[in-house]
mmCIF file of C-alpha atoms and ligand atoms in Angstrom:
data_model
loop_
_atom_site.group_PDB
_atom_site.id
_atom_site.type_symbol
_atom_site.label_atom_id
_atom_site.label_comp_id
_atom_site.label_asym_id
_atom_site.label_seq_id
_atom_site.Cartn_x
_atom_site.Cartn_y
_atom_site.Cartn_z
ATOM 1 C CA UNK O 1 0.000 0.000 0.000
ATOM 2 C CA UNK O 2 1.334 3.452 -0.901
ATOM 3 C CA UNK O 3 1.779 5.489 2.248
ATOM 4 C CA UNK O 4 0.252 8.944 2.433
ATOM 5 C CA UNK O 5 1.971 12.096 3.564
ATOM 6 C CA UNK O 6 0.935 15.700 4.007
ATOM 7 C CA UNK O 7 3.429 18.394 3.032
ATOM 8 C CA UNK O 8 2.394 21.714 4.580
ATOM 9 C CA UNK O 9 5.152 24.158 3.706
ATOM 10 C CA UNK O 10 6.518 25.547 0.464
ATOM 11 C CA UNK O 11 8.555 22.849 -1.243
ATOM 12 C CA UNK O 12 10.279 23.058 -4.612
ATOM 13 C CA UNK O 13 9.075 20.736 -7.403
ATOM 14 C CA UNK O 14 12.377 18.857 -7.046
ATOM 15 C CA UNK O 15 11.597 17.968 -3.428
ATOM 16 C CA UNK O 16 7.918 17.288 -4.066
ATOM 17 C CA UNK O 17 8.831 14.958 -6.932
ATOM 18 C CA UNK O 18 11.049 12.903 -4.645
ATOM 19 C CA UNK O 19 8.170 12.513 -2.223
ATOM 20 C CA UNK O 20 5.666 11.719 -4.991
ATOM 21 C CA UNK O 21 7.868 8.939 -6.315
ATOM 22 C CA UNK O 22 7.283 7.028 -3.088
ATOM 23 C CA UNK O 23 4.188 8.410 -1.420
ATOM 24 C CA UNK O 24 0.765 9.804 -2.097
ATOM 25 C CA UNK O 25 1.278 13.489 -1.260
ATOM 26 C CA UNK O 26 -1.385 15.955 -0.114
ATOM 27 C CA UNK O 27 0.338 19.299 -0.633
ATOM 28 C CA UNK O 28 -0.664 22.507 1.167
ATOM 29 C CA UNK O 29 1.701 25.187 -0.081
ATOM 30 C CA UNK O 30 0.464 27.583 2.549
ATOM 31 C CA UNK O 31 -1.612 26.479 5.488
ATOM 32 C CA UNK O 32 -2.809 29.096 7.969
ATOM 33 C CA UNK O 33 -4.267 26.718 10.513
ATOM 34 C CA UNK O 34 -4.535 23.027 11.325
ATOM 35 C CA UNK O 35 -8.338 23.602 11.379
ATOM 36 C CA UNK O 36 -8.325 23.777 7.565
ATOM 37 C CA UNK O 37 -10.985 21.216 6.486
ATOM 38 C CA UNK O 38 -8.836 19.806 3.647
ATOM 39 C CA UNK O 39 -5.904 19.354 6.020
ATOM 40 C CA UNK O 40 -8.129 17.651 8.603
ATOM 41 C CA UNK O 41 -9.459 15.239 6.012
ATOM 42 C CA UNK O 42 -5.966 14.370 4.761
ATOM 43 C CA UNK O 43 -4.725 14.033 8.342
ATOM 44 C CA UNK O 44 -7.184 11.194 8.969
ATOM 45 C CA UNK O 45 -5.297 9.054 6.437
ATOM 46 C CA UNK O 46 -1.743 10.414 6.722
ATOM 47 C CA UNK O 47 1.255 8.280 7.724
ATOM 48 C CA UNK O 48 3.652 11.199 7.615
ATOM 49 C CA UNK O 49 3.815 14.991 7.859
ATOM 50 C CA UNK O 50 6.451 17.300 6.384
ATOM 51 C CA UNK O 51 6.224 20.969 7.276
ATOM 52 C CA UNK O 52 7.091 23.916 9.458
ATOM 53 C CA UNK O 53 5.752 26.946 11.297
ATOM 54 C CA UNK O 54 2.447 25.422 12.490
ATOM 55 C CA UNK O 55 1.756 24.365 16.058
ATOM 56 C CA UNK O 56 0.813 20.691 16.199
ATOM 57 C CA UNK O 57 -1.146 20.164 19.416
ATOM 58 C CA UNK O 58 -1.438 16.858 21.303
ATOM 59 C CA UNK O 59 -5.227 16.939 20.637
ATOM 60 C CA UNK O 60 -4.605 17.084 16.882
ATOM 61 C CA UNK O 61 -2.937 13.679 17.099
ATOM 62 C CA UNK O 62 -6.355 12.149 17.918
ATOM 63 C CA UNK O 63 -7.297 13.024 14.328
ATOM 64 C CA UNK O 64 -4.226 11.277 12.914
ATOM 65 C CA UNK O 65 -4.713 7.585 13.735
ATOM 66 C CA UNK O 66 -2.195 6.326 11.139
ATOM 67 C CA UNK O 67 0.550 8.883 11.765
ATOM 68 C CA UNK O 68 4.011 7.324 12.093
ATOM 69 C CA UNK O 69 6.471 10.157 11.506
ATOM 70 C CA UNK O 70 6.802 13.936 11.286
ATOM 71 C CA UNK O 71 9.680 15.705 9.530
ATOM 72 C CA UNK O 72 9.855 19.353 10.507
ATOM 73 C CA UNK O 73 11.733 21.700 8.173
ATOM 74 C CA UNK O 74 13.474 23.383 11.087
ATOM 75 C CA UNK O 75 15.988 22.587 13.767
ATOM 76 C CA UNK O 76 13.695 23.935 16.501
ATOM 77 C CA UNK O 77 10.828 21.647 17.473
ATOM 78 C CA UNK O 78 8.987 23.755 20.005
ATOM 79 C CA UNK O 79 5.890 23.587 17.736
ATOM 80 C CA UNK O 80 5.547 19.848 18.383
ATOM 81 C CA UNK O 81 4.253 17.915 21.412
ATOM 82 C CA UNK O 82 7.333 15.697 21.813
ATOM 83 C CA UNK O 83 6.053 13.691 24.806
ATOM 84 C CA UNK O 84 2.682 12.946 23.218
ATOM 85 C CA UNK O 85 4.391 11.926 19.976
ATOM 86 C CA UNK O 86 6.779 9.626 21.800
ATOM 87 C CA UNK O 87 3.935 8.015 23.775
ATOM 88 C CA UNK O 88 2.233 7.227 20.479
ATOM 89 C CA UNK O 89 5.453 5.965 18.884
ATOM 90 C CA UNK O 90 5.443 8.770 16.302
ATOM 91 C CA UNK O 91 8.951 9.743 15.182
ATOM 92 C CA UNK O 92 9.832 13.445 15.137
ATOM 93 C CA UNK O 93 12.739 14.417 12.869
ATOM 94 C CA UNK O 94 14.359 17.854 12.475
ATOM 95 C CA UNK O 95 17.065 19.530 10.364
ATOM 96 C CA UNK O 96 20.124 20.291 12.502
ATOM 97 C CA UNK O 97 23.643 20.844 11.081
ATOM 98 C CA UNK O 98 22.595 22.003 7.607
ATOM 99 C CA UNK O 99 21.506 25.405 8.958
ATOM 100 C CA UNK O 100 24.156 25.952 11.621
ATOM 101 C CA UNK O 101 26.519 28.222 9.689
ATOM 102 C CA UNK O 102 23.780 30.277 8.011
ATOM 103 C CA UNK O 103 22.019 30.902 11.319
ATOM 104 C CA UNK O 104 25.319 31.808 12.968
ATOM 105 C CA UNK O 105 25.897 34.259 10.083
ATOM 106 C CA UNK O 106 22.527 35.837 10.927
ATOM 107 C CA UNK O 107 23.586 36.173 14.547
ATOM 108 C CA UNK O 108 26.728 37.975 13.526
ATOM 109 C CA UNK O 109 24.857 40.088 11.009
ATOM 110 C CA UNK O 110 22.674 41.353 13.882
ATOM 111 C CA UNK O 111 25.706 41.981 16.098
ATOM 112 C CA UNK O 112 27.380 44.038 13.363
ATOM 113 C CA UNK O 113 24.240 45.823 12.162
ATOM 114 C CA UNK O 114 23.237 46.955 15.655
ATOM 115 C CA UNK O 115 26.749 47.914 16.761
ATOM 116 C CA UNK O 116 27.507 49.911 13.615
ATOM 117 C CA UNK O 117 23.940 51.172 13.194
ATOM 118 C CA UNK O 118 24.007 49.909 9.602
ATOM 119 C CA UNK O 119 20.255 49.957 8.890
ATOM 120 C CA UNK O 120 19.661 53.331 10.536
ATOM 121 C CA UNK O 121 22.557 54.930 8.629
ATOM 122 C CA UNK O 122 21.665 53.273 5.319
ATOM 123 C CA UNK O 123 18.139 54.676 5.769
ATOM 124 C CA UNK O 124 19.606 58.118 6.359
ATOM 125 C CA UNK O 125 21.447 57.896 3.042
ATOM 126 C CA UNK O 126 18.326 56.560 1.297
ATOM 127 C CA UNK O 127 16.269 59.509 2.597
ATOM 128 C CA UNK O 128 18.813 61.930 1.154
ATOM 129 C CA UNK O 129 19.766 63.147 4.640
ATOM 130 C CA UNK O 130 23.520 62.657 4.163
ATOM 131 C CA UNK O 131 24.189 66.330 3.707
ATOM 132 C CA UNK O 132 27.332 66.752 5.769
ATOM 133 C CA UNK O 133 30.052 64.467 7.079
ATOM 134 C CA UNK O 134 28.826 62.104 9.756
ATOM 135 C CA UNK O 135 29.593 63.179 13.303
ATOM 136 C CA UNK O 136 29.547 61.624 16.743
ATOM 137 C CA UNK O 137 25.766 61.513 16.920
ATOM 138 C CA UNK O 138 25.884 58.775 14.318
ATOM 139 C CA UNK O 139 28.964 56.864 15.441
ATOM 140 C CA UNK O 140 28.636 53.202 16.249
ATOM 141 C CA UNK O 141 30.452 51.008 18.693
ATOM 142 C CA UNK O 142 33.286 48.514 18.024
ATOM 143 C CA UNK O 143 32.663 44.815 17.826
ATOM 144 C CA UNK O 144 36.241 43.548 17.594
ATOM 145 C CA UNK O 145 37.980 42.949 20.888
ATOM 146 C CA UNK O 146 34.765 43.128 22.925
ATOM 147 C CA UNK O 147 33.192 40.487 25.186
ATOM 148 C CA UNK O 148 30.592 38.219 23.622
ATOM 149 C CA UNK O 149 28.235 36.463 26.037
ATOM 150 C CA UNK O 150 26.571 33.397 24.565
ATOM 151 C CA UNK O 151 23.433 32.127 26.288
ATOM 152 C CA UNK O 152 23.266 28.587 24.933
ATOM 153 C CA UNK O 153 26.359 27.026 23.433
ATOM 154 C CA UNK O 154 25.102 24.354 21.058
ATOM 155 C CA UNK O 155 25.953 24.134 17.363
ATOM 156 C CA UNK O 156 24.595 27.582 16.429
ATOM 157 C CA UNK O 157 25.891 29.278 19.583
ATOM 158 C CA UNK O 158 29.334 27.834 18.927
ATOM 159 C CA UNK O 159 29.112 29.105 15.342
ATOM 160 C CA UNK O 160 28.437 32.663 16.499
ATOM 161 C CA UNK O 161 31.205 32.417 19.116
ATOM 162 C CA UNK O 162 33.662 31.072 16.515
ATOM 163 C CA UNK O 163 33.002 34.083 14.308
ATOM 164 C CA UNK O 164 33.474 36.405 17.281
ATOM 165 C CA UNK O 165 36.598 34.776 18.723
ATOM 166 C CA UNK O 166 38.447 33.882 15.518
ATOM 167 C CA UNK O 167 37.237 36.659 13.225
ATOM 168 C CA UNK O 168 36.888 39.573 15.607
ATOM 169 C CA UNK O 169 39.225 38.736 18.483
ATOM 170 C CA UNK O 170 36.354 38.714 20.969
ATOM 171 C CA UNK O 171 36.494 37.260 24.452
ATOM 172 C CA UNK O 172 33.760 34.635 24.705
ATOM 173 C CA UNK O 173 31.749 33.850 27.832
ATOM 174 C CA UNK O 174 29.052 31.206 27.754
ATOM 175 C CA UNK O 175 26.218 30.111 29.999
ATOM 176 C CA UNK O 176 25.108 26.583 29.271
ATOM 177 C CA UNK O 177 23.835 23.589 31.240
ATOM 178 C CA UNK O 178 26.858 21.486 30.276
ATOM 179 C CA UNK O 179 30.524 22.492 29.959
ATOM 180 C CA UNK O 180 32.076 22.462 26.481
ATOM 181 C CA UNK O 181 35.790 21.764 27.053
ATOM 182 C CA UNK O 182 36.593 21.438 23.326
ATOM 183 C CA UNK O 183 35.148 24.874 22.563
ATOM 184 C CA UNK O 184 36.944 26.287 25.586
ATOM 185 C CA UNK O 185 40.202 25.018 24.071
ATOM 186 C CA UNK O 186 39.352 26.118 20.525
ATOM 187 C CA UNK O 187 37.996 29.579 21.304
ATOM 188 C CA UNK O 188 39.282 30.336 24.779
ATOM 189 C CA UNK O 189 35.627 30.460 25.822
ATOM 190 C CA UNK O 190 34.913 30.670 29.540
ATOM 191 C CA UNK O 191 31.824 29.120 31.129
ATOM 192 C CA UNK O 192 30.129 31.226 33.766
ATOM 193 C CA UNK O 193 26.832 31.726 35.565
ATOM 194 C CA UNK O 194 24.166 33.593 33.627
ATOM 195 C CA UNK O 195 24.221 36.610 35.972
ATOM 196 C CA UNK O 196 27.977 37.005 35.649
ATOM 197 C CA UNK O 197 27.751 36.759 31.858
ATOM 198 C CA UNK O 198 25.017 39.410 31.769
ATOM 199 C CA UNK O 199 27.090 41.765 33.887
ATOM 200 C CA UNK O 200 30.263 41.365 31.812
ATOM 201 C CA UNK O 201 29.182 40.955 28.197
ATOM 202 C CA UNK O 202 29.184 43.788 25.669
ATOM 203 C CA UNK O 203 27.092 41.610 23.361
ATOM 204 C CA UNK O 204 24.582 39.141 24.805
ATOM 205 C CA UNK O 205 23.444 36.602 22.217
ATOM 206 C CA UNK O 206 20.677 34.070 22.885
ATOM 207 C CA UNK O 207 20.713 30.696 21.101
ATOM 208 C CA UNK O 208 18.935 28.346 23.529
ATOM 209 C CA UNK O 209 16.014 26.203 22.335
ATOM 210 C CA UNK O 210 12.560 27.149 23.607
ATOM 211 C CA UNK O 211 11.472 24.793 26.412
ATOM 212 C CA UNK O 212 9.396 25.356 29.561
ATOM 213 C CA UNK O 213 12.697 26.033 31.378
ATOM 214 C CA UNK O 214 13.848 28.702 28.890
ATOM 215 C CA UNK O 215 10.507 30.500 28.481
ATOM 216 C CA UNK O 216 11.083 34.145 29.556
ATOM 217 C CA UNK O 217 14.596 33.204 30.635
ATOM 218 C CA UNK O 218 15.528 36.821 29.910
ATOM 219 C CA UNK O 219 13.276 39.386 31.566
ATOM 220 C CA UNK O 220 13.293 42.564 33.664
ATOM 221 C CA UNK O 221 15.815 41.237 36.208
ATOM 222 C CA UNK O 222 18.215 40.033 33.502
ATOM 223 C CA UNK O 223 18.060 43.273 31.474
ATOM 224 C CA UNK O 224 18.731 45.093 34.737
ATOM 225 C CA UNK O 225 21.964 43.135 35.142
ATOM 226 C CA UNK O 226 23.278 44.041 31.667
ATOM 227 C CA UNK O 227 25.587 46.997 31.036
ATOM 228 C CA UNK O 228 23.844 50.153 29.774
ATOM 229 C CA UNK O 229 26.140 49.792 26.738
ATOM 230 C CA UNK O 230 25.116 46.162 26.116
ATOM 231 C CA UNK O 231 23.729 45.028 22.790
ATOM 232 C CA UNK O 232 21.208 42.199 23.008
ATOM 233 C CA UNK O 233 20.762 39.729 20.138
ATOM 234 C CA UNK O 234 18.119 36.997 19.874
ATOM 235 C CA UNK O 235 18.286 34.380 17.105
ATOM 236 C CA UNK O 236 16.606 31.633 19.161
ATOM 237 C CA UNK O 237 12.892 31.997 19.823
ATOM 238 C CA UNK O 238 10.939 35.102 20.796
ATOM 239 C CA UNK O 239 9.383 33.491 23.849
ATOM 240 C CA UNK O 240 12.800 33.003 25.471
ATOM 241 C CA UNK O 241 12.576 36.742 26.141
ATOM 242 C CA UNK O 242 9.926 38.698 28.003
ATOM 243 C CA UNK O 243 9.343 41.123 25.144
ATOM 244 C CA UNK O 244 7.632 43.821 27.216
ATOM 245 C CA UNK O 245 10.653 43.803 29.560
ATOM 246 C CA UNK O 246 12.926 44.129 26.519
ATOM 247 C CA UNK O 247 10.917 47.082 25.207
ATOM 248 C CA UNK O 248 11.064 48.749 28.629
ATOM 249 C CA UNK O 249 14.827 48.134 28.912
ATOM 250 C CA UNK O 250 15.397 49.724 25.485
ATOM 251 C CA UNK O 251 13.103 52.667 26.254
ATOM 252 C CA UNK O 252 14.723 53.348 29.637
ATOM 253 C CA UNK O 253 18.273 52.990 28.281
ATOM 254 C CA UNK O 254 18.966 49.992 30.505
ATOM 255 C CA UNK O 255 20.569 48.438 27.436
ATOM 256 C CA UNK O 256 21.945 50.153 24.349
ATOM 257 C CA UNK O 257 20.400 48.285 21.426
ATOM 258 C CA UNK O 258 18.888 45.023 20.239
ATOM 259 C CA UNK O 259 19.155 42.858 17.136
ATOM 260 C CA UNK O 260 16.169 40.537 16.852
ATOM 261 C CA UNK O 261 15.294 37.803 14.383
ATOM 262 C CA UNK O 262 12.505 36.295 16.499
ATOM 263 C CA UNK O 263 9.533 37.639 18.445
ATOM 264 C CA UNK O 264 6.949 36.445 20.945
ATOM 265 C CA UNK O 265 4.307 36.769 18.252
ATOM 266 C CA UNK O 266 5.221 36.086 14.613
ATOM 267 C CA UNK O 267 4.645 37.758 12.247
ATOM 268 C CA UNK O 268 5.313 40.735 14.497
ATOM 269 C CA UNK O 269 2.189 42.689 15.403
ATOM 270 C CA UNK O 270 1.908 46.085 13.612
ATOM 271 C CA UNK O 271 1.364 47.516 17.112
ATOM 272 C CA UNK O 272 4.841 46.508 18.287
ATOM 273 C CA UNK O 273 7.123 49.486 18.944
ATOM 274 C CA UNK O 274 10.251 47.387 18.311
ATOM 275 C CA UNK O 275 10.757 47.926 14.549
ATOM 276 C CA UNK O 276 10.230 51.681 15.023
ATOM 277 C CA UNK O 277 13.020 52.071 17.556
ATOM 278 C CA UNK O 278 16.199 53.423 15.967
ATOM 279 C CA UNK O 279 18.337 51.237 18.219
ATOM 280 C CA UNK O 280 16.589 48.028 17.142
ATOM 281 C CA UNK O 281 17.334 45.938 14.075
ATOM 282 C CA UNK O 282 14.326 43.665 13.546
ATOM 283 C CA UNK O 283 14.402 40.864 10.978
ATOM 284 C CA UNK O 284 11.425 38.669 9.976
ATOM 285 C CA UNK O 285 12.733 35.316 11.337
ATOM 286 C CA UNK O 286 15.264 34.676 8.591
ATOM 287 C CA UNK O 287 17.998 32.903 10.552
ATOM 288 C CA UNK O 288 18.214 30.056 8.039
ATOM 289 C CA UNK O 289 16.661 31.844 5.073
ATOM 290 C CA UNK O 290 19.167 31.496 2.258
ATOM 291 C CA UNK O 291 18.512 29.590 -0.955
ATOM 292 C CA UNK O 292 21.232 27.061 -0.201
ATOM 293 C CA UNK O 293 20.248 26.397 3.383
ATOM 294 C CA UNK O 294 16.495 26.223 2.883
ATOM 295 C CA UNK O 295 17.105 23.741 0.033
ATOM 296 C CA UNK O 296 19.345 21.664 2.290
ATOM 297 C CA UNK O 297 16.732 21.760 5.076
ATOM 298 C CA UNK O 298 13.985 20.648 2.699
ATOM 299 C CA UNK O 299 16.196 17.828 1.433
ATOM 300 C CA UNK O 300 16.953 16.731 4.978
ATOM 301 C CA UNK O 301 13.229 16.680 5.773
ATOM 302 C CA UNK O 302 12.475 14.680 2.599
ATOM 303 C CA UNK O 303 15.223 12.183 3.503
ATOM 304 C CA UNK O 304 14.027 11.971 7.103
ATOM 305 C CA UNK O 305 10.392 11.222 6.248
ATOM 306 C CA UNK O 306 11.375 8.779 3.513
ATOM 307 C CA UNK O 307 13.695 6.811 5.797
ATOM 308 C CA UNK O 308 11.235 6.891 8.691
ATOM 309 C CA UNK O 309 8.286 5.630 6.651
ATOM 310 C CA UNK O 310 10.439 2.955 5.045
ATOM 311 C CA UNK O 311 11.334 1.645 8.484
ATOM 312 C CA UNK O 312 14.892 2.968 8.487
ATOM 313 C CA UNK O 313 16.479 5.253 11.009
ATOM 314 C CA UNK O 314 16.046 8.912 9.983
ATOM 315 C CA UNK O 315 19.134 11.118 9.739
ATOM 316 C CA UNK O 316 18.076 13.387 12.589
ATOM 317 C CA UNK O 317 15.672 12.081 15.149
ATOM 318 C CA UNK O 318 14.411 14.212 18.033
ATOM 319 C CA UNK O 319 12.633 11.534 20.086
ATOM 320 C CA UNK O 320 15.017 8.601 20.249
ATOM 321 C CA UNK O 321 12.592 6.811 22.563
ATOM 322 C CA UNK O 322 10.054 6.463 19.765
ATOM 323 C CA UNK O 323 12.560 4.682 17.534
ATOM 324 C CA UNK O 324 11.811 1.007 17.168
ATOM 325 C CA UNK O 325 8.076 1.322 17.580
ATOM 326 C CA UNK O 326 7.514 2.067 13.887
ATOM 327 C CA UNK O 327 5.922 -0.746 11.915
ATOM 328 C CA UNK O 328 6.807 -0.442 8.252
HETATM 329 C C1 8YV H 1 12.932 27.698 10.425
HETATM 330 C C2 8YV H 1 14.128 27.983 12.527
HETATM 331 O O1 8YV H 1 13.220 27.605 9.123
HETATM 332 O O2 8YV H 1 15.052 25.878 12.075
HETATM 333 C C3 8YV H 1 14.515 26.607 12.906
HETATM 334 O O3 8YV H 1 14.283 26.224 14.057
HETATM 335 O O4 8YV H 1 13.865 28.797 13.331
HETATM 336 C C4 8YV H 1 14.082 28.362 11.116
HETATM 337 O O5 8YV H 1 15.281 28.035 10.544
HETATM 338 C C5 8YV H 1 11.683 28.454 10.667
HETATM 339 O O6 8YV H 1 11.155 28.004 11.876
HETATM 340 C C6 8YV H 1 10.663 28.293 9.563
HETATM 341 O O7 8YV H 1 10.387 26.948 9.386
#
């Protein structure tokens, strides 16, 4: 029997063709909600899901009696109910590694753009307001030689730190649940408590995954510990930060600037003051958004779902405990 999958994100014909060679594919190029009647109908028969950006609730799984595997086109899997999936023996696969360097590039882009006020100054030129040589009021702040504080020191965090330490001669501090001796040797990184990192870092960069433990990890107290000259960068998930505390910290000058790729609500509400602040660089969640990397992520997801539904171990499996319970 041909297995059925639902693909619910934009995929190129090349990736869709690979899926169609093996599976019956119900394709939803854009899907606003899992309440979509067509999606619900397809879900009742689906063995696999490939997609991103939609929250899959535990209750939704009751409508997916044949579901065996999900391949998310993302490294983050906070949109998925991992425990409920594991209990049901449904494999959850993600796309680590292939997006590490691109996402680390985005982190460094935000560090540079905020420190050197690149967007604000480019806008000034675009408006025709470059009428005299630029003076102190428009100067930025150096990145090289400063202290970079990494909150989270996994693959992407290490990528940002590598750029800082090796490219810009930065001192690297990191706060992470486990020590990383190899990175300490490679980059001279020093592990410290979060509060100490916040007090010392010139650039605070968040790369932790979103979990119950990291939700609002950075709030009023933490912004209060940062230097008034600190630049805060978030390339992880918006909900790791208490956004109203961030807005207050920026407004009160508790911190100097922020570079943000992620927000508590995405797309960002038109009411949010953040993109209107001159000391904020706000990007529309594009950490991994290059042609090369998004293609590689899609390919990884295609490979993951194909392997999983053919009874083979996927390349990147989130819930190891579910492995073995799949009946091909
Ligand atoms: C995703 C991301 O592409 O991989 C992640 O976790 O945040 C992005 O790279 C984004 O979630 C859209 O799917």
